[in-house]
Coordinates of C-alpha atoms in Angstrom, one line a residue:
M223 CA 28.7 43.7 -13.1
K224 CA 26.8 42.8 -9.9
N225 CA 23.6 42.3 -11.9
K226 CA 25.4 40.0 -14.3
K227 CA 26.7 37.9 -11.5
L228 CA 23.3 37.7 -9.9
G229 CA 21.8 36.7 -13.2
N230 CA 24.3 34.0 -13.7
F231 CA 23.7 32.8 -10.1
L232 CA 20.0 32.6 -10.7
L233 CA 20.4 30.8 -14.0
G234 CA 22.7 28.3 -12.3
A235 CA 20.3 27.8 -9.4
G236 CA 17.4 27.3 -11.8
A237 CA 19.3 24.8 -13.8
L238 CA 20.3 22.9 -10.7
L239 CA 16.7 22.8 -9.4
L240 CA 15.5 21.6 -12.8
F241 CA 18.2 18.9 -12.9
A242 CA 17.2 17.8 -9.4
A243 CA 13.5 17.7 -10.3
V244 CA 14.3 15.3 -13.2
L245 CA 17.0 13.3 -11.5
I246 CA 15.4 12.5 -8.1
P247 CA 12.3 10.8 -9.5
L248 CA 14.5 8.8 -11.9
W249 CA 16.7 7.7 -9.0
R250 CA 13.7 6.7 -7.0
D251 CA 12.3 4.8 -9.9
Y252 CA 15.6 3.0 -10.3
Q253 CA 15.6 2.0 -6.6
Y254 CA 12.1 0.6 -6.9
S255 CA 13.0 -1.3 -10.1
K256 CA 15.8 -3.2 -8.3
M257 CA 13.5 -4.4 -5.5
P258 CA 12.1 -8.0 -5.9
Q259 CA 8.7 -6.6 -4.7
S260 CA 8.6 -2.9 -5.1
G261 CA 6.8 -0.9 -2.4
A262 CA 6.4 -4.1 -0.4
V263 CA 8.0 -6.0 2.4
G264 CA 9.8 -9.3 1.9
T265 CA 13.0 -8.7 -0.1
G266 CA 14.6 -11.6 1.7
Q267 CA 14.1 -15.3 1.9
I268 CA 10.5 -16.4 2.6
P269 CA 10.2 -18.3 6.0
E270 CA 9.4 -21.9 5.1
G271 CA 5.9 -23.0 6.1
K272 CA 4.8 -19.5 7.2
L273 CA 3.4 -18.3 3.9
V274 CA 1.3 -20.3 1.5
I275 CA -0.6 -19.5 -1.7
T276 CA -4.2 -20.6 -1.3
A277 CA -6.6 -21.8 -4.1
Q278 CA -8.7 -18.7 -3.6
R279 CA -5.7 -16.5 -4.0
R280 CA -4.6 -18.3 -7.2
N281 CA -8.1 -17.6 -8.7
Y282 CA -7.9 -13.8 -7.9
R283 CA -8.0 -11.6 -11.0
A284 CA -6.7 -8.0 -11.1
E285 CA -9.3 -5.5 -10.0
D286 CA -11.7 -8.0 -8.5
L287 CA -11.1 -6.2 -5.2
M288 CA -11.7 -2.5 -4.4
L289 CA -9.9 -0.7 -1.6
V290 CA -11.6 2.3 -0.1
I291 CA -10.0 4.6 2.6
P292 CA -12.2 7.6 3.2
K293 CA -9.6 9.3 5.3
L294 CA -7.3 9.4 2.3
E295 CA -10.1 10.0 -0.2
L296 CA -8.9 6.8 -1.8
E297 CA -11.0 4.4 -3.9
V298 CA -8.9 2.1 -6.1
T299 CA -9.1 -1.4 -7.5
V300 CA -6.4 -3.8 -6.4
Q301 CA -4.0 -5.4 -8.9
N302 CA -2.9 -9.0 -8.9
G303 CA 0.6 -9.1 -7.4
T304 CA 3.3 -6.8 -6.0
D305 CA 6.1 -6.9 -8.6
Y306 CA 7.5 -3.7 -10.1
E307 CA 5.5 -3.6 -13.3
T308 CA 2.2 -4.5 -11.6
L309 CA 2.5 -1.8 -9.0
K310 CA 2.8 0.8 -11.7
N311 CA -0.9 0.3 -12.2
G312 CA -1.9 0.7 -8.6
P313 CA -1.8 -1.1 -5.2
G314 CA -1.4 -4.9 -5.5
L315 CA -2.4 -8.0 -3.6
Y316 CA 0.5 -10.0 -2.2
E317 CA 0.9 -13.5 -3.7
Y318 CA 0.8 -14.8 -0.1
A319 CA -2.3 -12.8 0.9
Q320 CA -5.7 -14.1 1.6
V321 CA -8.9 -12.7 -0.1
P322 CA -11.5 -11.3 2.2
S323 CA -13.9 -14.3 2.0
E324 CA -11.3 -16.7 3.4
G325 CA -11.7 -17.9 6.9
E326 CA -11.7 -16.1 10.2
D327 CA -8.0 -15.4 10.3
G328 CA -7.2 -14.1 6.8
N329 CA -4.7 -11.3 6.3
V330 CA -5.6 -9.3 3.1
S331 CA -2.2 -7.8 2.5
I332 CA -1.8 -5.1 -0.1
A333 CA 1.3 -3.2 -1.2
G334 CA 1.4 0.3 -2.8
H335 CA 3.6 3.2 -3.7
R336 CA 3.9 6.4 -1.7
D337 CA 5.7 8.7 -4.1
I338 CA 5.5 7.4 -7.6
Y339 CA 2.9 5.8 -10.0
G340 CA -0.2 7.4 -8.5
S341 CA 1.2 7.6 -4.9
H342 CA -1.9 5.9 -3.6
F343 CA -0.4 5.2 -0.2
Y344 CA 1.4 8.6 0.1
A345 CA -0.4 9.5 3.4
I346 CA -1.0 6.1 5.0
D347 CA 1.0 7.4 8.0
T348 CA -1.9 9.7 8.8
I349 CA -4.4 6.8 9.3
E350 CA -5.2 6.8 13.0
E351 CA -7.5 5.5 15.7
G352 CA -11.1 5.2 14.6
D353 CA -10.4 5.4 10.9
L354 CA -12.1 2.8 8.7
I355 CA -10.7 0.8 5.8
Y356 CA -13.1 -1.0 3.4
L357 CA -12.6 -3.9 0.9
V358 CA -15.4 -4.5 -1.6
Y359 CA -15.3 -8.1 -2.9
Q360 CA -17.8 -10.3 -4.6
G361 CA -20.9 -8.3 -3.5
K362 CA -19.8 -7.8 0.1
V363 CA -18.2 -4.9 2.0
Y364 CA -15.6 -5.9 4.5
V365 CA -15.2 -3.2 7.1
Y366 CA -11.9 -2.8 9.0
E367 CA -11.0 -0.4 11.8
Y368 CA -7.5 0.9 12.2
E369 CA -5.4 -1.1 14.7
K370 CA -1.8 0.0 14.5
T371 CA 1.2 1.3 12.4
E372 CA 4.6 -0.2 12.4
I373 CA 8.0 0.5 10.8
V374 CA 9.8 -2.7 9.9
E375 CA 12.9 -3.9 7.9
P376 CA 12.5 -4.7 4.2
N377 CA 13.0 -8.5 4.8
D378 CA 10.3 -8.8 7.5
W379 CA 7.6 -11.1 6.1
S380 CA 5.8 -11.6 9.5
V381 CA 3.5 -8.6 8.9
I382 CA 1.7 -10.4 6.1
Q383 CA 1.3 -13.7 7.9
S384 CA -1.9 -14.8 9.5
K385 CA -2.5 -12.8 12.8
G386 CA -5.1 -15.2 14.2
Y387 CA -8.0 -12.8 13.3
P388 CA -9.3 -11.3 10.1
C389 CA -7.4 -8.1 9.1
V390 CA -6.2 -5.9 6.3
T391 CA -2.5 -5.0 6.0
L392 CA -1.2 -2.1 3.9
T393 CA 2.5 -1.9 3.2
S394 CA 4.7 0.7 1.5
C395 CA 8.2 2.2 1.7
D396 CA 9.4 4.5 4.4
P397 CA 10.6 7.2 4.6
I398 CA 9.0 8.6 1.5
G399 CA 11.4 8.7 -1.4
T400 CA 13.5 5.8 -0.1
T401 CA 13.4 2.0 0.1
L402 CA 15.1 1.8 3.5
H403 CA 12.2 0.6 5.6
R404 CA 8.5 -0.5 5.3
I405 CA 5.6 1.2 6.9
I406 CA 2.8 -1.2 7.9
V407 CA -0.8 -0.2 8.6
T408 CA -3.1 -2.9 10.0
G409 CA -6.9 -2.8 10.4
R410 CA -9.0 -5.4 12.2
R411 CA -12.2 -6.6 10.6
T412 CA -15.4 -5.4 12.4
E413 CA -18.2 -6.4 10.1
I414 CA -19.3 -7.7 6.7
V415 CA -22.3 -6.2 4.9
D416 CA -23.9 -6.5 1.5
Y417 CA -22.7 -4.0 -1.0
S418 CA -25.1 -1.6 -2.8
E419 CA -24.5 1.5 -5.0
N420 CA -25.7 3.8 -2.2
F421 CA -23.5 2.2 0.5
E422 CA -22.0 4.9 2.7
F423 CA -18.2 4.6 3.2
K424 CA -17.8 6.5 6.5
P425 CA -14.4 7.8 7.4
K426 CA -14.6 6.8 11.1
N427 CA -16.3 4.4 13.4
D428 CA -19.2 6.5 14.9
K429 CA -20.5 3.8 17.2

Protein backbone atom coordinates (compact mmCIF):
# COMPACT_ATOMS: atom_id res chain seq x y z
CA MET A 1 0.00 0.00 0.00
CA LYS A 2 2.81 2.36 0.96
CA ASN A 3 4.65 1.54 -2.26
CA LYS A 4 1.52 2.32 -4.26
CA LYS A 5 1.09 5.69 -2.51
CA LEU A 6 4.74 6.51 -3.09
CA GLY A 7 4.43 5.55 -6.73
CA ASN A 8 1.37 7.75 -7.18
CA PHE A 9 3.16 10.63 -5.44
CA LEU A 10 6.19 10.30 -7.68
CA LEU A 11 4.00 10.12 -10.79
CA GLY A 12 2.12 13.23 -9.68
CA ALA A 13 5.32 15.11 -8.90
CA GLY A 14 6.79 14.13 -12.26
CA ALA A 15 3.67 15.29 -14.08
CA LEU A 16 3.76 18.60 -12.18
CA LEU A 17 7.41 19.19 -13.07
CA LEU A 18 6.72 18.38 -16.71
CA PHE A 19 3.74 20.74 -16.72
CA ALA A 20 5.87 23.52 -15.18
CA ALA A 21 8.67 22.93 -17.69
CA VAL A 22 6.19 23.52 -20.52
CA LEU A 23 4.04 26.22 -18.95
CA ILE A 24 6.74 28.55 -17.57
CA PRO A 25 8.51 29.13 -20.92
CA LEU A 26 5.14 29.66 -22.61
CA TRP A 27 4.17 32.23 -19.95
CA ARG A 28 7.47 34.09 -20.36
CA ASP A 29 6.98 34.08 -24.12
CA TYR A 30 3.49 35.53 -23.65
CA GLN A 31 4.86 38.27 -21.36
CA TYR A 32 7.48 39.27 -23.93
CA SER A 33 4.96 39.23 -26.80
CA LYS A 34 2.83 41.83 -25.01
CA MET A 35 5.73 44.28 -24.66
CA PRO A 36 6.03 47.02 -27.31
CA GLN A 37 9.80 46.37 -27.40
CA SER A 38 10.56 42.96 -25.95
CA GLY A 39 13.72 42.66 -23.91
CA ALA A 40 14.25 46.39 -24.21
CA VAL A 41 13.66 49.57 -22.30
CA GLY A 42 11.09 52.13 -23.28
CA THR A 43 7.61 50.71 -22.95
CA GLY A 44 6.27 54.19 -22.19
CA GLN A 45 6.01 57.44 -24.12
CA ILE A 46 9.19 58.65 -25.82
CA PRO A 47 10.53 61.95 -24.41
CA GLU A 48 9.98 64.58 -27.11
CA GLY A 49 13.21 65.83 -28.67
CA LYS A 50 15.41 63.42 -26.72
CA LEU A 51 15.58 60.57 -29.22
CA VAL A 52 15.90 60.92 -32.97
CA ILE A 53 16.37 58.55 -35.90
CA THR A 54 19.46 59.52 -37.85
CA ALA A 55 20.04 59.01 -41.57
CA GLN A 56 22.83 56.55 -40.80
CA ARG A 57 20.49 54.54 -38.58
CA ARG A 58 17.80 54.44 -41.26
CA ASN A 59 20.33 52.92 -43.66
CA TYR A 60 21.31 50.16 -41.25
CA ARG A 61 20.61 46.63 -42.46
CA ALA A 62 20.20 43.56 -40.28
CA GLU A 63 23.51 41.87 -39.48
CA ASP A 64 25.68 44.77 -40.72
CA LEU A 65 27.02 45.00 -37.18
CA MET A 66 28.68 42.24 -35.12
CA LEU A 67 28.74 42.24 -31.31
CA VAL A 68 31.58 40.40 -29.59
CA ILE A 69 31.85 39.92 -25.82
CA PRO A 70 34.70 37.51 -25.00
CA LYS A 71 33.68 37.35 -21.31
CA LEU A 72 30.38 35.77 -22.40
CA GLU A 73 31.88 33.80 -25.31
CA LEU A 74 29.43 35.76 -27.42
CA GLU A 75 29.88 36.60 -31.10
CA VAL A 76 26.61 37.50 -32.79
CA THR A 77 25.31 39.72 -35.58
CA VAL A 78 22.92 42.51 -34.62
CA GLN A 79 19.41 42.64 -36.05
CA ASN A 80 17.57 45.75 -37.26
CA GLY A 81 15.12 46.76 -34.53
CA THR A 82 13.96 45.58 -31.11
CA ASP A 83 10.38 44.45 -31.72
CA TYR A 84 9.21 41.02 -30.56
CA GLU A 85 9.61 39.20 -33.86
CA THR A 86 13.04 40.72 -34.62
CA LEU A 87 14.51 39.75 -31.24
CA LYS A 88 13.60 36.14 -31.91
CA ASN A 89 16.55 36.17 -34.33
CA GLY A 90 19.05 37.69 -31.90
CA PRO A 91 20.00 41.01 -30.29
CA GLY A 92 18.69 44.07 -32.12
CA LEU A 93 19.74 47.68 -32.66
CA TYR A 94 17.33 50.23 -31.23
CA GLU A 95 15.50 52.41 -33.72
CA TYR A 96 16.86 55.42 -31.81
CA ALA A 97 20.42 54.10 -31.58
CA GLN A 98 23.46 55.42 -33.35
CA VAL A 99 25.80 53.24 -35.40
CA PRO A 100 29.47 53.13 -34.33
CA SER A 101 30.72 55.46 -37.07
CA GLU A 102 28.55 58.35 -35.96
CA GLY A 103 30.18 61.29 -34.15
CA GLU A 104 31.95 61.40 -30.83
CA ASP A 105 28.89 61.00 -28.63
CA GLY A 106 27.02 58.13 -30.30
CA ASN A 107 25.23 55.59 -28.09
CA VAL A 108 25.11 52.22 -29.87
CA SER A 109 22.20 50.72 -27.93
CA ILE A 110 21.31 47.06 -28.38
CA ALA A 111 18.54 44.96 -26.81
CA GLY A 112 18.59 41.20 -26.33
CA HIS A 113 16.93 38.34 -24.47
CA ARG A 114 18.28 36.65 -21.34
CA ASP A 115 16.17 33.49 -21.13
CA ILE A 116 14.48 32.81 -24.49
CA TYR A 117 15.37 32.79 -28.20
CA GLY A 118 19.06 32.14 -27.84
CA SER A 119 19.43 33.82 -24.43
CA HIS A 120 22.37 35.83 -25.80
CA PHE A 121 22.33 38.28 -22.87
CA TYR A 122 21.73 35.66 -20.17
CA ALA A 123 24.89 36.51 -18.23
CA ILE A 124 25.35 40.22 -18.95
CA ASP A 125 25.11 40.81 -15.20
CA THR A 126 28.55 39.15 -14.89
CA ILE A 127 30.32 41.75 -17.06
CA GLU A 128 32.64 43.68 -14.76
CA GLU A 129 35.49 46.16 -14.50
CA GLY A 130 38.13 45.67 -17.18
CA ASP A 131 35.92 43.55 -19.47
CA LEU A 132 35.88 44.54 -23.12
CA ILE A 133 32.98 44.74 -25.58
CA TYR A 134 33.58 44.93 -29.33
CA LEU A 135 31.52 46.12 -32.27
CA VAL A 136 32.66 45.24 -35.78
CA TYR A 137 31.21 47.56 -38.42
CA GLN A 138 32.25 48.52 -41.94
CA GLY A 139 35.79 47.20 -41.66
CA LYS A 140 36.49 48.72 -38.23
CA VAL A 141 36.60 47.30 -34.72
CA TYR A 142 35.17 49.63 -32.07
CA VAL A 143 36.53 48.71 -28.65
CA TYR A 144 34.57 49.53 -25.49
CA GLU A 145 35.53 48.97 -21.86
CA TYR A 146 32.89 48.16 -19.25
CA GLU A 147 31.74 51.22 -17.36
CA LYS A 148 28.69 50.37 -15.25
CA THR A 149 25.57 48.26 -14.72
CA GLU A 150 22.19 49.74 -13.78
CA ILE A 151 18.72 48.41 -13.05
CA VAL A 152 15.98 50.75 -14.32
CA GLU A 153 12.24 50.84 -14.83
CA PRO A 154 10.75 49.59 -18.13
CA ASN A 155 9.77 53.11 -19.24
CA ASP A 156 13.20 54.69 -18.69
CA TRP A 157 14.41 55.82 -22.11
CA SER A 158 17.30 57.87 -20.75
CA VAL A 159 19.72 54.95 -20.90
CA ILE A 160 19.75 54.92 -24.71
CA GLN A 161 20.07 58.68 -25.12
CA SER A 162 23.38 60.36 -25.97
CA LYS A 163 25.72 60.35 -22.96
CA GLY A 164 28.11 62.98 -24.30
CA TYR A 165 30.77 60.41 -25.16
CA PRO A 166 30.88 57.36 -27.49
CA CYS A 167 29.50 54.25 -25.81
CA VAL A 168 27.70 50.95 -26.24
CA THR A 169 24.59 50.15 -24.19
CA LEU A 170 23.23 46.62 -23.77
CA THR A 171 19.71 46.20 -22.37
CA SER A 172 17.62 43.24 -21.29
CA CYS A 173 14.94 42.22 -18.81
CA ASP A 174 15.58 41.71 -15.09
CA PRO A 175 15.22 39.57 -13.06
CA ILE A 176 15.68 36.66 -15.47
CA GLY A 177 12.31 35.18 -16.43
CA THR A 178 10.38 38.42 -15.81
CA THR A 179 9.75 41.75 -17.49
CA LEU A 180 9.66 43.76 -14.25
CA HIS A 181 12.82 45.82 -14.72
CA ARG A 182 15.64 46.38 -17.21
CA ILE A 183 19.31 45.64 -16.71
CA ILE A 184 21.59 48.12 -18.47
CA VAL A 185 25.27 47.48 -19.18
CA THR A 186 27.30 50.40 -20.56
CA GLY A 187 30.78 50.42 -22.08
CA ARG A 188 32.86 53.49 -22.99
CA ARG A 189 34.73 53.49 -26.30
CA THR A 190 38.51 53.33 -25.91
CA GLU A 191 39.80 52.88 -29.46
CA ILE A 192 39.00 52.15 -33.10
CA VAL A 193 41.19 49.78 -35.12
CA ASP A 194 41.09 48.19 -38.56
CA TYR A 195 39.45 44.77 -38.64
CA SER A 196 41.28 41.72 -39.97
CA GLU A 197 40.56 38.00 -39.85
CA ASN A 198 43.32 37.46 -37.27
CA PHE A 199 42.17 40.27 -34.98
CA GLU A 200 42.39 39.17 -31.33
CA PHE A 201 39.30 39.87 -29.26
CA LYS A 202 40.80 40.06 -25.78
CA PRO A 203 38.43 39.53 -22.83
CA LYS A 204 40.01 42.26 -20.70
CA ASN A 205 41.97 45.45 -21.01
CA ASP A 206 45.55 44.37 -20.28
CA LYS A 207 47.08 47.84 -20.48
